[in-house]
Coordinates of C-alpha atoms in Angstrom, one line a residue:
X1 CA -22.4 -59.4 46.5
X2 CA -20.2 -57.0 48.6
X3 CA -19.0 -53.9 46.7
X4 CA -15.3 -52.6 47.3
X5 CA -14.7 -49.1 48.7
X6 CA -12.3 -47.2 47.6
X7 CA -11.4 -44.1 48.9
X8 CA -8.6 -41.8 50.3
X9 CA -7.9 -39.6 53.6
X10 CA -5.6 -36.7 53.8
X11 CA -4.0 -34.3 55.7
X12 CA -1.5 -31.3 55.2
X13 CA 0.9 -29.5 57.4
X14 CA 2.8 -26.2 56.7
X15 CA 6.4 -27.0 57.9
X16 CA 8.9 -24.0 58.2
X17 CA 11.6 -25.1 56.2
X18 CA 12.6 -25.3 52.4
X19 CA 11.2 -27.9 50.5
X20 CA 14.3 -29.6 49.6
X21 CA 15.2 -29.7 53.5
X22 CA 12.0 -31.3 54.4
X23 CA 12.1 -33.8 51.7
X24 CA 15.8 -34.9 53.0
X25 CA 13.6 -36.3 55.9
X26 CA 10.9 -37.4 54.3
X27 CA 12.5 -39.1 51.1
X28 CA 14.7 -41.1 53.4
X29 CA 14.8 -44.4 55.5
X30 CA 14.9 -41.8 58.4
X31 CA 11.6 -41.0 57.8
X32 CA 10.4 -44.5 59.0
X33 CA 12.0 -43.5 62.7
X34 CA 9.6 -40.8 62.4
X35 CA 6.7 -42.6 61.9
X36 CA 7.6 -44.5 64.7
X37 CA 7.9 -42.3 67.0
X38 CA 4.9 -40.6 65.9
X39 CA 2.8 -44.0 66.8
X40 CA 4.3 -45.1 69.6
X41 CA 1.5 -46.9 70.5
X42 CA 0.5 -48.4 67.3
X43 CA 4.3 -49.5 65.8
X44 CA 7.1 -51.0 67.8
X45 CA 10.1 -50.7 65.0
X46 CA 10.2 -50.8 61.6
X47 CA 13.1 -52.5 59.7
X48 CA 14.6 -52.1 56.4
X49 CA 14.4 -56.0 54.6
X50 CA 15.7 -54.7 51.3
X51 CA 17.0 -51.7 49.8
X52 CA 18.5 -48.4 50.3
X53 CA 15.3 -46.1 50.9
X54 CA 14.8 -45.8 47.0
X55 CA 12.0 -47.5 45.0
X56 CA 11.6 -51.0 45.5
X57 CA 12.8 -50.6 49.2
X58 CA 11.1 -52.9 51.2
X59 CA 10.0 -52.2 55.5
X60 CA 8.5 -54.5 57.8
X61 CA 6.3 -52.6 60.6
X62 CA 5.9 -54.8 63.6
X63 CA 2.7 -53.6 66.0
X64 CA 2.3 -54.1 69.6
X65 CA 0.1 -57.2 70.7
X66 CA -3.1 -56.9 70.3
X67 CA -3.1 -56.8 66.7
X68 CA -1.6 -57.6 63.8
X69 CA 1.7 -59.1 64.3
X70 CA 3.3 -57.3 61.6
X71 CA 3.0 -56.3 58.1
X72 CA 5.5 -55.7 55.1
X73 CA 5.0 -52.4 52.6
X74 CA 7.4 -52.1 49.5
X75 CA 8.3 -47.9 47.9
X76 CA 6.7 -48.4 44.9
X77 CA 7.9 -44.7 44.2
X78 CA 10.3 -42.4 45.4
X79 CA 10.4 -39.2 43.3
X80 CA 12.9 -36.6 44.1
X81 CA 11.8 -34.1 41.3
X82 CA 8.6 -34.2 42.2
X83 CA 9.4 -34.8 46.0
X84 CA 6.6 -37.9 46.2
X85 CA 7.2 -40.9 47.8
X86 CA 4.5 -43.9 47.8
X87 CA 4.4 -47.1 50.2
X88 CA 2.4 -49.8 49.3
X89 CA 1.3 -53.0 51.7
X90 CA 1.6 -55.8 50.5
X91 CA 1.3 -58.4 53.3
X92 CA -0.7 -58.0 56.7
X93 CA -1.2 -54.9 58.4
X94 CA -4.3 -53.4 56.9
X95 CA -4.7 -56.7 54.6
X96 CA -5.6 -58.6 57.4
X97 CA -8.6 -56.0 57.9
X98 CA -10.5 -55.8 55.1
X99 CA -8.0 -54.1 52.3
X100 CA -7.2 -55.2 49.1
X101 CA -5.1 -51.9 48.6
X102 CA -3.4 -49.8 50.6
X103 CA -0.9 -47.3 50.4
X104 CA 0.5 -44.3 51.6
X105 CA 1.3 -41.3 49.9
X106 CA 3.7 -38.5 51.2
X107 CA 4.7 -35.2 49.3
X108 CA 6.6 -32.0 49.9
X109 CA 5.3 -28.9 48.2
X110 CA 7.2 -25.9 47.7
X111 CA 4.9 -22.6 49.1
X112 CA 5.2 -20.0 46.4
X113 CA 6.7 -16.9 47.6
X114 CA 8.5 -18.3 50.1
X115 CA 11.9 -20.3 50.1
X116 CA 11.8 -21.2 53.5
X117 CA 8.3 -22.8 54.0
X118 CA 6.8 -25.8 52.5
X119 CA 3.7 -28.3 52.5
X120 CA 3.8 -31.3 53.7
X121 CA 1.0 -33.8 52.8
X122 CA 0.4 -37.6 53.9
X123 CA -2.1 -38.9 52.1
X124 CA -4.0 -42.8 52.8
X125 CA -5.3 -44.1 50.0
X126 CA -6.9 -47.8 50.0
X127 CA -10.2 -50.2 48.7
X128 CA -11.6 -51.9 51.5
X129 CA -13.9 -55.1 50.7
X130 CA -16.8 -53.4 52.7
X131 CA -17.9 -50.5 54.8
X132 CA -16.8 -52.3 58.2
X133 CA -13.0 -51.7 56.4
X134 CA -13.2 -48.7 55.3
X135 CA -14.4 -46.9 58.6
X136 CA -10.9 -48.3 60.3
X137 CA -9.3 -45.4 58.5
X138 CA -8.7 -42.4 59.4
X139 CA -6.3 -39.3 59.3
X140 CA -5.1 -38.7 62.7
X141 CA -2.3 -41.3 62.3
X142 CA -1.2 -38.4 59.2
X143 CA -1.6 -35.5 61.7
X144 CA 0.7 -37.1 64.1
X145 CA 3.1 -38.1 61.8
X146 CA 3.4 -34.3 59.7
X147 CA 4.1 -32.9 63.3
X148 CA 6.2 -35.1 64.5
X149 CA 8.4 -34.7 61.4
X150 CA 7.8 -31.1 62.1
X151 CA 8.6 -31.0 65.8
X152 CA 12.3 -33.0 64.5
X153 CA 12.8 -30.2 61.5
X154 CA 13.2 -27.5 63.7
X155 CA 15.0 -29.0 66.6
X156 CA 17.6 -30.2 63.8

């Protein structure tokens, strides 16, 4: 019988602007253009299907050939107390590899002491139906993503 994984990946970047600046760009649909550009190789374009950016918003990623045709993740939170946000895939993508869950988690931290520095942290969290799955993820999608969104905060 084949035993689910689950299991998380993370990264962290310290970004040189205030909290509430860097979550204005990462709370937003214009975060998604980010993670495009970040990936140009692994996403074509992402579209908003449903929604303002706010929970229950709904993207579909569309990939290059090669793999998956495209997959669809829903904001199953957007928290801008706590400065979370959370999307979850619910249809290809990932799914189509092994997945049962898998989401991904992005916060902005406030750095005590400081009011013009924050952290920024992407995190993957997923279950995979085996350990083929599970070895598919990895971080470095988060690293370019956090500087990317990085590079665009201080050119803006």
């Amino acid at each position: 019988m084949e035993k689910n994984i689950a299991g998380s990946v993370s990264e962290q970047l310290e970004l040189k602007v205030s909290a509430s600046e860097a979550w204005k760009l990462f709370g937003g649909l214009e975060f998604a253009e980010i993670v495009r550009q970040a990936l140009p190789d692994q996403i074509s374009k992402i579209v908003v299907l449903e929604g303002d950016g706010g929970q229950g918003t709904i993207l579909q990623v569309f990939y290059p050939p090669g793999g998956p045709a495209t997959s669809k993740e829903k904001l199953t939170v957007v928290d801008n107390e706590k400065r979370v946000k959370v999307a979850e895939l619910f249809e290809g993508g990932y799914l189509d590899f092994g997945f049962s869950t898998f989401r991904y988690r992005w916060e902005v931290i406030e750095k005590e002491g400081s009011e013009n520095e924050c952290v920024a942290k992407g995190t993957i969290e997923y279950v995979a139906k085996d350990e083929n799955a599970a070895a598919l993820v990895s971080g470095d999608a988060l690293v370019a993503i956090l500087n990317s969104a990085a590079k665009y905060l201080l050119t803006k």
